[in-house]
CSV table of C-alpha atoms in Angstrom, one decimal:
chain,number,residue,atom,x,y,z
X,209,MET,CA,0.0,0.0,0.0
X,210,PRO,CA,1.4,3.4,-0.9
X,211,HIS,CA,2.4,5.4,2.1
X,212,VAL,CA,1.3,9.0,2.8
X,213,HIS,CA,3.7,11.9,2.5
X,214,PRO,CA,1.3,14.9,2.8
X,215,PRO,CA,2.1,18.2,1.2
X,216,HIS,CA,2.9,21.2,3.3
X,217,PRO,CA,-0.2,23.2,4.6
X,218,ALA,CA,-1.3,26.6,3.4
X,219,GLY,CA,-2.6,29.4,5.7
X,220,LEU,CA,-4.1,27.9,8.9
X,221,HIS,CA,-6.7,30.6,9.4
X,222,VAL,CA,-8.2,30.2,5.9
X,223,ARG,CA,-8.3,26.4,6.2
X,224,THR,CA,-10.0,26.6,9.5
X,225,ARG,CA,-12.8,28.7,8.1
X,226,LEU,CA,-13.2,26.3,5.2
X,227,LEU,CA,-13.1,23.3,7.5
X,228,ALA,CA,-15.9,24.8,9.7
X,229,ALA,CA,-18.0,25.3,6.5
X,230,ARG,CA,-17.4,21.7,5.4
X,231,ILE,CA,-18.4,20.3,8.8
X,232,ALA,CA,-21.5,22.5,8.9
X,233,LEU,CA,-22.6,21.2,5.4
X,234,ALA,CA,-22.0,17.6,6.5
X,235,LEU,CA,-24.1,18.0,9.6
X,236,LEU,CA,-26.9,19.7,7.6
X,237,ALA,CA,-26.9,16.9,5.1
X,238,LEU,CA,-27.6,14.2,7.7
X,239,PRO,CA,-31.0,13.2,8.9
X,240,PRO,CA,-32.2,15.0,12.0
X,241,ALA,CA,-31.8,13.7,15.5
X,242,LEU,CA,-35.0,13.2,17.4
X,243,PRO,CA,-35.3,13.5,21.1
X,244,ALA,CA,-32.9,11.2,23.0
X,245,ASP,CA,-35.7,9.5,24.9
X,246,ASP,CA,-36.8,7.9,21.6
X,247,GLY,CA,-33.8,5.5,22.1
X,248,LEU,CA,-32.1,3.9,19.1
X,249,ALA,CA,-35.0,5.0,16.8
X,250,ALA,CA,-33.7,8.5,17.4
X,251,LEU,CA,-32.0,8.7,14.0
X,252,GLU,CA,-34.2,8.5,10.9
X,253,GLY,CA,-34.1,9.0,7.2
X,254,PHE,CA,-32.8,5.6,6.1
X,255,SER,CA,-34.7,3.0,4.0
X,256,TYR,CA,-34.5,0.0,6.4
X,257,GLN,CA,-34.7,-0.8,10.1
X,258,PRO,CA,-31.7,-2.2,11.9
X,259,PRO,CA,-32.2,-5.4,13.9
X,260,GLN,CA,-32.9,-5.3,17.6
X,261,PRO,CA,-29.6,-5.1,19.6
X,262,GLY,CA,-28.6,-8.4,21.1
X,263,THR,CA,-30.5,-10.5,18.5
X,264,TYR,CA,-27.3,-11.2,16.5
X,265,THR,CA,-23.6,-11.6,17.0
X,266,LEU,CA,-20.7,-9.6,15.6
X,267,PRO,CA,-17.7,-11.9,14.9
X,268,VAL,CA,-14.2,-11.0,15.9
X,269,ILE,CA,-12.4,-9.7,12.8
X,270,LYS,CA,-8.9,-9.2,14.3
X,271,PRO,CA,-7.2,-7.3,17.2
X,272,ALA,CA,-7.1,-3.6,16.9
X,273,ALA,CA,-3.5,-2.5,16.3
X,274,ASP,CA,-1.4,-0.3,18.6
X,275,GLY,CA,0.6,2.8,17.6
X,276,GLN,CA,2.0,6.0,19.0
X,277,VAL,CA,-0.3,8.9,18.5
X,278,ILE,CA,-0.8,12.4,19.9
X,279,ASP,CA,-4.0,14.0,21.2
X,280,HIS,CA,-5.2,17.5,20.6
X,281,THR,CA,-3.1,18.8,23.5
X,282,GLY,CA,0.1,17.4,22.0
X,283,GLN,CA,0.3,14.6,24.6
X,284,THR,CA,1.7,11.3,23.4
X,285,ARG,CA,-0.7,8.4,23.8
X,286,SER,CA,-0.8,4.7,23.0
X,287,LEU,CA,-3.6,3.8,20.6
X,288,HIS,CA,-4.1,0.6,22.7
X,289,ASP,CA,-4.9,2.7,25.7
X,290,LEU,CA,-7.7,4.4,23.8
X,291,THR,CA,-9.2,1.3,22.2
X,292,ARG,CA,-9.6,-0.8,25.3
X,293,GLY,CA,-11.9,-0.6,28.4
X,294,ALA,CA,-14.9,0.7,26.4
X,295,VAL,CA,-16.5,0.1,23.1
X,296,THR,CA,-14.7,2.4,20.6
X,297,VAL,CA,-15.8,3.8,17.2
X,298,MET,CA,-12.7,4.9,15.3
X,299,SER,CA,-12.7,6.9,12.0
X,300,PHE,CA,-9.7,7.7,9.9
X,301,ILE,CA,-10.0,11.3,8.5
X,302,TYR,CA,-8.0,14.3,7.4
X,303,THR,CA,-9.2,17.9,8.0
X,304,ARG,CA,-8.6,19.1,4.4
X,305,CYS,CA,-11.0,16.5,3.0
X,306,ALA,CA,-14.0,17.9,1.1
X,307,SER,CA,-15.3,14.7,-0.5
X,308,PRO,CA,-19.0,14.6,0.6
X,309,ARG,CA,-19.1,10.9,1.2
X,310,ALA,CA,-15.8,10.7,3.0
X,311,CYS,CA,-14.4,12.5,6.1
X,312,PRO,CA,-17.1,15.2,6.4
X,313,PHE,CA,-19.7,12.4,6.2
X,314,ALA,CA,-17.9,10.2,8.8
X,315,THR,CA,-17.5,13.2,11.2
X,316,GLY,CA,-21.2,14.0,10.8
X,317,VAL,CA,-22.2,10.5,11.6
X,318,LEU,CA,-19.9,10.4,14.7
X,319,ASN,CA,-21.4,13.7,15.7
X,320,GLN,CA,-24.9,12.2,15.7
X,321,ILE,CA,-23.7,9.2,17.6
X,322,HIS,CA,-22.1,11.5,20.1
X,323,GLU,CA,-25.3,13.5,20.6
X,324,VAL,CA,-27.6,10.6,21.0
X,325,ALA,CA,-25.3,8.3,23.0
X,326,GLY,CA,-24.2,11.2,25.2
X,327,ALA,CA,-27.8,11.8,26.3
X,328,ARG,CA,-28.3,8.1,27.3
X,329,PRO,CA,-26.9,6.9,30.6
X,330,GLU,CA,-26.3,3.3,29.3
X,331,PHE,CA,-23.4,4.6,27.2
X,332,ALA,CA,-21.7,6.8,29.9
X,333,GLY,CA,-18.2,5.5,30.4
X,334,ARG,CA,-18.8,2.5,28.1
X,335,LEU,CA,-18.4,4.2,24.7
X,336,ARG,CA,-15.7,6.5,23.2
X,337,LEU,CA,-15.2,7.9,19.7
X,338,ILE,CA,-11.9,8.5,17.9
X,339,SER,CA,-11.2,10.6,14.8
X,340,MET,CA,-7.7,9.7,13.7
X,341,SER,CA,-5.9,11.9,11.1
X,342,PHE,CA,-3.7,10.4,8.4
X,343,ASP,CA,-2.2,13.8,7.4
X,344,PRO,CA,0.4,14.5,10.1
X,345,GLU,CA,2.2,17.4,8.4
X,346,ASN,CA,-1.0,19.4,8.2
X,347,ASP,CA,-3.0,18.0,11.0
X,348,THR,CA,-0.9,18.9,13.9
X,349,ALA,CA,-2.1,18.8,17.5
X,350,ARG,CA,-3.0,22.5,17.3
X,351,ARG,CA,-4.9,21.8,14.1
X,352,MET,CA,-6.8,18.9,15.6
X,353,SER,CA,-7.6,21.1,18.7
X,354,ASP,CA,-9.1,23.8,16.4
X,355,TYR,CA,-10.9,21.1,14.4
X,356,SER,CA,-12.5,19.5,17.5
X,357,ARG,CA,-13.3,22.4,19.7
X,358,TRP,CA,-17.0,22.3,18.9
X,359,ALA,CA,-17.2,18.6,19.9
X,360,ARG,CA,-15.0,18.9,23.0
X,361,GLU,CA,-17.1,21.7,24.3
X,362,ARG,CA,-20.2,19.5,24.3
X,363,SER,CA,-20.8,18.4,27.9
X,364,VAL,CA,-21.7,14.7,27.5
X,365,PRO,CA,-20.3,11.6,29.2
X,366,VAL,CA,-19.0,10.1,26.0
X,367,ASP,CA,-15.4,10.9,25.2
X,368,TRP,CA,-14.4,11.9,21.6
X,369,HIS,CA,-10.7,11.9,21.0
X,370,PHE,CA,-9.1,13.7,18.0
X,371,LEU,CA,-5.7,12.2,17.3
X,372,THR,CA,-2.8,12.6,14.9
X,373,THR,CA,0.8,11.4,14.7
X,374,ARG,CA,4.1,13.3,14.7
X,375,SER,CA,5.2,12.0,11.4
X,376,ALA,CA,4.5,9.6,8.5
X,377,THR,CA,7.0,7.2,10.0
X,378,GLU,CA,4.7,6.8,13.0
X,379,LEU,CA,1.5,6.9,10.9
X,380,ASN,CA,2.2,4.4,8.2
X,381,PRO,CA,2.4,1.2,10.4
X,382,ILE,CA,-1.0,2.2,11.8
X,383,LEU,CA,-2.5,2.6,8.3
X,384,ASP,CA,-1.0,-0.7,7.2
X,385,ALA,CA,-2.3,-2.5,10.3
X,386,TYR,CA,-5.9,-1.2,9.8
X,387,GLY,CA,-5.8,-1.6,6.0
X,388,GLN,CA,-6.5,2.1,5.5
X,389,ALA,CA,-5.6,3.0,1.9
X,390,VAL,CA,-4.5,6.6,1.3
X,391,ASN,CA,-2.9,8.1,-1.8
X,392,ARG,CA,-2.0,11.5,-2.9
X,393,ARG,CA,-4.1,12.8,-5.8
X,394,SER,CA,-2.3,13.8,-9.0
X,395,ASN,CA,-3.8,17.2,-8.7
X,396,PRO,CA,-3.0,18.7,-5.3
X,397,ARG,CA,-5.7,21.3,-5.8
X,398,ASP,CA,-8.4,18.8,-6.4
X,399,PRO,CA,-11.6,20.3,-5.0
X,400,GLN,CA,-12.2,17.2,-2.9
X,401,GLY,CA,-8.8,17.5,-1.2
X,402,PRO,CA,-5.2,16.5,-2.0
X,403,LEU,CA,-5.5,12.9,-0.6
X,404,HIS,CA,-7.6,10.1,-2.0
X,405,HIS,CA,-8.8,7.4,0.5
X,406,THR,CA,-11.4,4.8,1.2
X,407,LEU,CA,-13.8,5.5,4.1
X,408,ARG,CA,-13.3,3.0,6.9
X,409,VAL,CA,-14.8,3.3,10.3
X,410,PHE,CA,-14.0,0.6,12.9
X,411,LEU,CA,-16.1,-0.8,15.7
X,412,ILE,CA,-13.8,-2.1,18.5
X,413,ASP,CA,-15.0,-3.9,21.6
X,414,ALA,CA,-13.8,-3.2,25.1
X,415,GLU,CA,-11.1,-6.0,24.8
X,416,GLY,CA,-9.6,-4.2,21.8
X,417,ARG,CA,-10.9,-6.4,19.0
X,418,ILE,CA,-12.3,-5.1,15.8
X,419,ARG,CA,-15.9,-6.3,15.4
X,420,ASN,CA,-17.2,-4.4,12.4
X,421,ILE,CA,-15.9,-2.2,9.7
X,422,TYR,CA,-18.2,0.4,8.1
X,423,SER,CA,-17.9,1.9,4.6
X,424,SER,CA,-19.7,5.0,3.1
X,425,ASP,CA,-22.5,2.6,2.1
X,426,THR,CA,-23.0,1.0,5.6
X,427,LEU,CA,-22.2,3.9,7.9
X,428,ASP,CA,-25.8,4.3,9.2
X,429,PRO,CA,-25.6,5.9,12.7
X,430,ARG,CA,-28.6,3.8,13.8
X,431,LEU,CA,-26.8,0.6,12.8
X,432,VAL,CA,-23.6,1.7,14.6
X,433,LEU,CA,-25.6,2.4,17.7
X,434,THR,CA,-27.3,-0.9,17.5
X,435,ASP,CA,-24.0,-2.7,17.1
X,436,ILE,CA,-22.6,-0.8,20.1
X,437,ARG,CA,-25.5,-1.9,22.2
X,438,THR,CA,-25.1,-5.5,21.0
X,439,LEU,CA,-21.5,-5.4,22.2
X,440,LEU,CA,-22.6,-4.0,25.6
X,441,ILE,CA,-25.2,-6.7,25.9
X,442,GLU,CA,-22.6,-9.3,25.0
X,443,SER,CA,-20.3,-8.0,27.8
X,444,GLY,CA,-23.1,-7.8,30.3
X,445,THR,CA,-23.0,-4.1,30.7
X,446,ALA,CA,-26.4,-3.4,29.1
X,447,ALA,CA,-29.7,-5.1,29.3
X,448,SER,CA,-31.1,-7.0,26.4
X,449,PRO,CA,-34.4,-5.6,25.0
X,450,THR,CA,-35.6,-9.1,24.6
X,451,ALA,CA,-34.9,-10.1,28.2
X,452,GLY,CA,-37.7,-10.5,30.8
């Protein structure tokens, strides 16, 4: 798999405004969230109904790989420490992406999950979200801090970590381990962004095992929430809706 060597960034303040506009458009394009007390039916606008949580099993795909990352404060973290102890939804992104069915879409879906799960006590301390950049030269800790401020200021008991790496040397083994393909576009001024990539969002159980991988065609926030609840039921930290 070709490794990523991202181009140098342009003016940070201009990109930040463009980024805010992209996120806003992505959120507007998603179906509306209904009141949190509607449970897992709170997200609508899709043409099918997900199964009831706990009525199916999610096979173990493989262990979630480790790697050295940095958070939005610049602190070095172990990816293993952030993908164990709670169900984790991890999305690979880069902040310059403008492809409507890629990073802005994934961030918008994670935003809906954050809002709905954050309002439900059953997810408190049992779920975390991760947005992991694959553009370390541009997506510095400061950049990720600017990118994530709106989510971090939301007062909900579900953590959402925005991570990057210090270099492509640290990043590329992580991309290889997760099978996340990233290539530089031939036209660095492509309106969809300078990097071409597949959309992959990973569902990781509390033991650090990948249990599902979503694409742009399957990243339905209702399905992700149902899968999360299925893992919580499996681990005995949530009640099955079919019990009793």
